[in-house]
XYZ file of C-alpha atoms in Angstrom:
336
model
C -52.891 -16.220 -67.840
C -53.697 -14.851 -71.302
C -56.591 -16.490 -73.112
C -55.679 -17.549 -76.688
C -57.766 -16.093 -79.476
C -60.550 -18.241 -80.830
C -59.983 -19.733 -84.273
C -63.262 -21.557 -84.881
C -62.754 -22.348 -88.584
C -60.371 -25.287 -88.105
C -62.398 -26.635 -85.212
C -65.641 -26.439 -87.180
C -63.976 -28.400 -89.986
C -62.915 -31.019 -87.448
C -66.399 -31.149 -85.825
C -68.766 -29.881 -88.557
C -71.918 -30.571 -86.549
C -70.732 -28.943 -83.312
C -72.488 -25.746 -82.201
C -70.308 -22.680 -82.356
C -69.845 -22.348 -78.514
C -68.792 -26.010 -78.182
C -66.470 -25.788 -81.152
C -64.917 -22.615 -79.782
C -64.400 -24.240 -76.382
C -62.768 -27.291 -77.943
C -60.524 -25.034 -80.014
C -59.438 -23.177 -76.900
C -58.658 -26.420 -75.097
C -56.567 -27.679 -78.000
C -54.355 -24.579 -77.876
C -53.071 -25.339 -74.352
C -49.899 -27.369 -74.054
C -51.418 -29.521 -71.295
C -54.877 -31.015 -71.089
C -56.991 -29.020 -68.656
C -59.391 -30.580 -66.188
C -62.451 -29.371 -68.102
C -61.802 -31.513 -71.207
C -63.284 -34.779 -69.934
C -66.622 -33.092 -69.234
C -67.225 -32.236 -72.900
C -69.660 -34.412 -74.884
C -67.975 -37.564 -76.179
C -68.394 -36.527 -79.785
C -66.458 -33.321 -79.284
C -63.292 -34.789 -77.828
C -60.713 -37.327 -78.849
C -59.506 -40.051 -76.461
C -55.957 -38.762 -76.726
C -57.027 -35.372 -75.422
C -58.474 -36.735 -72.197
C -56.288 -39.759 -71.623
C -53.602 -37.878 -69.631
C -56.218 -36.370 -67.341
C -58.052 -39.668 -66.863
C -54.795 -41.464 -66.140
C -53.832 -38.817 -63.604
C -57.271 -39.092 -61.995
C -56.969 -42.865 -61.816
C -53.569 -42.480 -60.171
C -54.937 -40.040 -57.606
C -57.901 -42.321 -56.825
C -55.583 -45.300 -56.386
C -53.324 -43.283 -54.069
C -56.316 -42.182 -52.000
C -57.606 -45.753 -51.788
C -54.209 -46.949 -50.577
C -54.076 -44.137 -48.006
C -57.585 -44.989 -46.746
C -56.634 -48.658 -46.493
C -53.560 -47.795 -44.405
C -55.604 -45.558 -42.115
C -58.237 -48.265 -41.686
C -55.549 -50.813 -40.773
C -54.090 -48.391 -38.215
C -57.524 -47.738 -36.700
C -58.242 -51.455 -36.407
C -54.851 -51.956 -34.742
C -55.504 -49.127 -32.265
C -58.981 -50.464 -31.475
C -57.592 -53.905 -30.722
C -55.079 -52.374 -28.305
C -57.609 -50.242 -26.435
C -60.781 -52.380 -26.605
C -60.035 -54.334 -23.461
C -59.478 -51.263 -21.307
C -62.007 -48.824 -22.738
C -65.161 -48.477 -20.701
C -68.219 -46.307 -21.072
C -70.246 -45.533 -17.934
C -74.013 -45.825 -17.924
C -75.463 -42.374 -18.598
C -78.638 -40.723 -19.793
C -78.869 -38.757 -23.034
C -78.016 -35.479 -21.322
C -74.771 -36.694 -19.854
C -71.847 -34.312 -20.486
C -68.667 -35.117 -22.337
C -66.863 -35.329 -18.949
C -68.500 -38.745 -18.415
C -66.145 -40.345 -20.958
C -63.575 -42.667 -19.386
C -60.464 -40.879 -18.184
C -57.736 -40.968 -20.793
C -54.305 -39.369 -20.983
C -52.129 -39.805 -24.102
C -49.036 -39.136 -21.986
C -49.646 -42.235 -19.857
C -48.088 -45.546 -20.818
C -50.415 -48.045 -22.428
C -51.882 -50.821 -20.299
C -51.040 -54.382 -21.239
C -53.698 -56.355 -23.091
C -54.246 -58.647 -20.080
C -54.153 -57.701 -16.402
C -53.756 -60.332 -13.701
C -55.823 -59.142 -10.775
C -53.684 -61.123 -8.335
C -50.752 -58.848 -9.163
C -52.771 -55.816 -8.054
C -53.595 -57.142 -4.581
C -52.510 -54.751 -1.867
C -52.308 -51.743 -4.175
C -55.824 -51.371 -5.592
C -56.563 -48.086 -3.856
C -53.172 -46.624 -4.748
C -53.570 -47.585 -8.415
C -57.153 -46.318 -8.514
C -55.934 -42.780 -7.896
C -53.718 -42.817 -10.987
C -54.817 -42.298 -14.605
C -53.139 -45.455 -15.924
C -53.589 -47.415 -12.711
C -57.347 -46.918 -12.601
C -57.562 -48.498 -16.029
C -55.616 -51.510 -14.800
C -57.977 -51.932 -11.872
C -61.039 -51.624 -14.106
C -59.663 -54.184 -16.522
C -58.778 -56.542 -13.698
C -62.362 -56.327 -12.420
C -63.635 -57.167 -15.892
C -61.399 -60.216 -16.275
C -61.499 -61.573 -12.707
C -63.959 -64.144 -11.417
C -66.435 -63.084 -8.753
C -64.248 -64.304 -5.882
C -61.254 -62.243 -7.019
C -63.530 -59.285 -7.743
C -64.689 -59.279 -4.127
C -61.079 -59.346 -2.890
C -60.047 -56.474 -5.169
C -63.074 -54.361 -4.296
C -62.549 -54.895 -0.565
C -59.434 -52.715 -0.778
C -61.646 -49.742 -1.634
C -63.517 -49.942 1.649
C -62.961 -46.849 3.761
C -62.042 -44.778 0.704
C -65.441 -44.285 -0.952
C -65.887 -40.593 -0.131
C -62.359 -39.876 -1.387
C -62.910 -41.949 -4.520
C -66.139 -40.117 -5.313
C -64.217 -36.854 -5.644
C -61.174 -38.329 -7.390
C -60.943 -37.768 -11.174
C -59.609 -41.323 -11.606
C -60.936 -43.443 -8.750
C -64.536 -42.497 -9.526
C -64.281 -44.677 -12.640
C -63.250 -47.637 -10.512
C -66.312 -47.146 -8.306
C -68.518 -47.003 -11.386
C -66.948 -50.226 -12.645
C -67.618 -51.883 -9.286
C -71.278 -50.927 -9.444
C -71.646 -52.135 -13.024
C -69.712 -55.401 -12.620
C -70.614 -56.521 -9.103
C -73.907 -57.967 -7.795
C -76.053 -55.736 -5.578
C -74.464 -57.051 -2.398
C -71.002 -56.485 -3.846
C -71.307 -52.699 -4.022
C -73.471 -52.210 -0.931
C -70.403 -50.876 0.905
C -70.412 -47.841 -1.444
C -73.946 -46.974 -0.387
C -73.151 -47.623 3.274
C -70.137 -45.305 3.350
C -71.949 -42.612 1.376
C -74.974 -42.692 3.666
C -72.748 -42.842 6.755
C -71.720 -39.296 5.932
C -75.322 -38.169 6.338
C -77.482 -36.045 4.065
C -74.678 -33.513 3.640
C -72.374 -36.149 2.107
C -75.122 -37.373 -0.231
C -76.033 -33.835 -1.306
C -72.369 -33.021 -1.895
C -71.937 -36.142 -4.044
C -75.060 -35.380 -6.078
C -73.730 -31.903 -6.878
C -70.130 -32.927 -7.487
C -68.609 -33.196 -10.971
C -67.566 -36.809 -10.376
C -69.895 -37.696 -7.523
C -73.004 -37.266 -9.661
C -71.718 -40.110 -11.856
C -71.578 -42.468 -8.871
C -75.090 -41.550 -7.758
C -76.435 -42.048 -11.294
C -74.773 -45.458 -11.434
C -76.326 -46.431 -8.112
C -79.764 -45.290 -9.282
C -79.458 -47.367 -12.418
C -78.011 -50.582 -10.998
C -79.185 -50.602 -7.393
C -82.453 -52.072 -6.166
C -85.302 -49.775 -5.156
C -84.652 -50.713 -1.537
C -80.962 -49.861 -1.819
C -81.421 -46.453 -3.415
C -84.477 -45.312 -1.434
C -82.402 -43.458 1.253
C -80.561 -41.513 -1.468
C -83.824 -40.769 -3.289
C -85.362 -39.439 -0.069
C -82.442 -37.072 0.554
C -82.504 -35.769 -3.028
C -86.270 -35.186 -2.914
C -85.947 -33.048 0.186
C -84.093 -30.492 -1.926
C -85.423 -31.512 -5.337
C -85.846 -27.985 -6.727
C -82.386 -26.742 -5.748
C -80.821 -29.979 -6.984
C -82.688 -29.801 -10.289
C -81.247 -26.327 -10.912
C -77.679 -27.370 -10.152
C -75.301 -27.925 -13.129
C -74.545 -31.491 -11.962
C -77.539 -32.150 -9.754
C -79.866 -31.847 -12.734
C -78.343 -35.015 -14.223
C -79.171 -36.951 -11.049
C -82.779 -35.733 -11.005
C -83.181 -36.589 -14.683
C -81.787 -40.058 -13.960
C -84.281 -40.451 -11.134
C -87.112 -39.605 -13.520
C -85.807 -42.280 -15.851
C -85.173 -45.105 -13.377
C -87.498 -44.655 -10.380
C -90.531 -46.906 -10.048
C -94.117 -45.620 -10.218
C -94.835 -44.206 -6.746
C -91.359 -42.720 -6.252
C -91.470 -41.115 -9.680
C -94.959 -39.757 -8.988
C -93.690 -38.156 -5.793
C -90.772 -36.569 -7.623
C -93.087 -35.178 -10.314
C -95.242 -33.618 -7.611
C -92.186 -31.905 -6.114
C -91.196 -30.564 -9.529
C -94.739 -29.360 -10.239
C -94.838 -27.457 -6.957
C -91.623 -25.633 -7.876
C -92.306 -25.369 -11.611
C -92.104 -21.562 -11.671
C -88.634 -21.564 -10.123
C -87.406 -24.298 -12.444
C -88.787 -22.523 -15.508
C -86.617 -19.472 -14.848
C -83.373 -21.457 -14.725
C -81.512 -23.059 -17.677
C -80.724 -26.280 -15.779
C -84.227 -26.303 -14.334
C -85.607 -26.198 -17.874
C -83.518 -29.244 -18.748
C -85.032 -31.070 -15.777
C -88.543 -30.025 -16.810
C -87.908 -31.297 -20.321
C -87.082 -34.733 -18.901
C -90.057 -34.657 -16.533
C -92.512 -33.882 -19.327
C -91.732 -37.116 -21.148
C -94.769 -39.302 -20.463
C -93.831 -42.755 -19.159
C -97.156 -43.974 -17.857
C -97.907 -41.179 -15.369
C -100.025 -39.226 -17.823
C -102.062 -37.275 -15.252
C -99.028 -36.086 -13.288
C -97.201 -35.041 -16.452
C -100.277 -33.176 -17.730
C -100.598 -31.430 -14.385
C -97.015 -30.182 -14.719
C -97.661 -29.041 -18.301
C -100.804 -27.104 -17.263
C -98.927 -25.475 -14.381
C -96.306 -24.171 -16.797
C -98.880 -23.019 -19.355
C -100.882 -21.099 -16.753
C -97.958 -18.934 -15.695
C -98.036 -15.435 -17.269
C -95.492 -15.332 -20.101
C -93.763 -18.322 -18.516
C -93.529 -20.336 -21.726
C -92.158 -17.323 -23.595
C -89.452 -16.839 -20.978
C -88.619 -20.550 -21.015
C -88.284 -20.579 -24.795
C -85.551 -17.948 -24.515
C -83.458 -20.045 -22.122
C -80.992 -22.780 -22.897
C -82.842 -26.139 -22.844
C -86.099 -24.227 -22.413
C -87.298 -24.587 -25.997
C -87.391 -28.369 -25.642
C -89.516 -28.150 -22.497
C -91.888 -25.656 -24.159
C -92.269 -27.976 -27.131
C -93.159 -30.847 -24.811
C -95.736 -28.690 -23.005
C -97.442 -27.646 -26.248
C -97.538 -31.187 -27.604
C -98.955 -32.567 -24.353
C -101.689 -29.927 -24.057
C -102.569 -30.209 -27.726
C -102.995 -33.963 -27.399
C -104.597 -33.919 -23.966
């Protein structure tokens, strides 16, 4: 676009006190057939209302249109939330839980009704639990049922725990059982898991979906209930702590175990600190272990062990999750 020549004389007569650059700019603006967006930003004394009115009106129209659009979007979001609130469920996880822990959802599946009568699901709980939409129905039924009906619904999962642990849909139903039921109500999950021996427990701890079930049990079970699982995990604590999914279980143990059990786990991690420090997942476990929660001496012992290793902190700082563990070590030793 060609820039019109400046004719400052007429503009200076119109605005006698305007500096030459401002007068020249105003003159240039006046020569365009349409008001440009820059006009409203001139000082009030250098512009006439008529020059900026079209722009301001257009702006007001755009703002109103945007406000109306935002209002429609907000109404749609509220409507969607009302439809999904009853069936959406978030499992109990620690801060390091991956995005795969979000409740299973498939946009291609038909939407679940707002209310689910658990009596209508009797005899087909296990079958529904293995389906993306069906598992949501079962979860919702467990939420809305009284304790007597909950026990009846959950009883249909007996004998299927090991299959459910590895199922991308049924694992959410097991988690819901653990969260919703009293300790005695989900004891069958522990019994069937432990009946498979240490191999079944270790496999669950290191499974993409199984680790969620074990974390749920650690969080909601009593110390007496979870002690057999804790014992099995501690026997291979270092290897488990370096596993992509096992590390989440060990971190959950550090968060939820009581004093003596947590002290024992810290001692295992301290003994294998050098191996953990050379592994990205191991560094994530160390970062969780170095958070002081009352066992100051044990945590300091772990920090000193890491600091004493030749170039160990430097190597850790170069690994994923390692920088957080190194920061914890330095802060602990500086304060202790």
